[in-house]
């Protein structure tokens, strides 16, 4: 099979075969990206759209290989053309709902708000889109041990996908006490070797990167550019959901900055292939407690800021040294992007408000939602802009912060009430409102 794929350094341009299990440049140590020779397919934008429409309208039954029903592999020629179809590990993933904001949008002043709910993936976060590609490629390369550092969702996805491959071992490094119980249970349940370290995410990330440099262990953090290839389908699927209308904005929460990089890369590729003709803008949003990318942006990217990330309910983005910063900076600049940050109160209230309107999104997703509302108030987003907020995980992975919020004292708290087991007490509670 001829290879359409190579790895390329984002700093010095050095090229490496995609079959090397590498996640950094061998010449300068910088990040690498996956580049495919997509033009070699010779299809027009219209032909690509027709192909993707036909796959979407004829979803095959459950007895067919799962990848044929995947919202990632629907775009497979553009995701990873070098991967033989028979080796794809898919659950399937993607095909998440794009919810119209309706009343929630009106409350936030966004008349054309949509929420792409990536919490509807198999392990309840968008990480599945990258992990299906990462674990498939690991299997193709014959890697037995796959590892990541995680704020909880990458480890859940890695554990769950590795569990589908006989002989593959998932290894996850977690910052002790800094991920949710639900997330931890996923790694344990799916049989990953689960190592809690007395440090933060950034500390785990340094150690796992060293581990992958020195042992035959395949790194499956988003530093691995193969993961990015799956995650770029979030933007593609949202545009497809909109009947090929390109939104004015994609708004995403930023932690390690892989996802905002992925969305930018996907958009660039579709623009180059003529599948879309309009450039959306990008907004990356952080929590104040973990805002290094925001601070870098605030210097006009003159400096790359890192910090010690503080406590936040948005624990999945509690990261002080975003590994994908160089890629994310490039995409923000290319897509006329902005970077914002929100307070704990803003993100918690936004999570409550979204859930109150029936959207089960997590605090990290709510960072993006609160950020979109803030950009609207500041006049950066206009009232009738078509805005896609990427909700990155499901509310149920973060029940602790939700229950604490609703215990009382906050803008939308809905505290549970304890009553004696009598009809009178229940009727009394109803009448009291
Ligand atoms: C991983 C994650 C993020 C951040 O994505 P990055 O690629 O690290 O910027 C945001 N929200 C949730 C729920 C996540 O799991
Ligand atoms: Zn290099």
Coordinates of C-alpha atoms and ligand atoms in Angstrom, one line a residue, residues 8-16 24-32, ligand 2:
X8 CA 6.0 16.8 10.0
X9 CA 7.6 19.0 12.6
X10 CA 5.6 22.2 13.2
X11 CA 8.8 24.2 13.9
X12 CA 11.6 23.0 11.6
X13 CA 9.6 21.1 9.0
X14 CA 11.6 17.8 9.4
X15 CA 9.6 14.9 8.0
X16 CA 9.3 11.4 9.5
X24 CA 8.0 14.8 18.9
X25 CA 10.5 16.0 16.3
X26 CA 13.7 14.0 16.2
X27 CA 15.7 17.0 15.1
X28 CA 14.5 19.9 17.3
X29 CA 12.1 18.3 19.9
X30 CA 9.1 20.3 18.9
X31 CA 5.6 19.0 18.2
X32 CA 4.9 17.0 15.1
Ligands
LIG2 ZN1 11.7 20.0 14.4

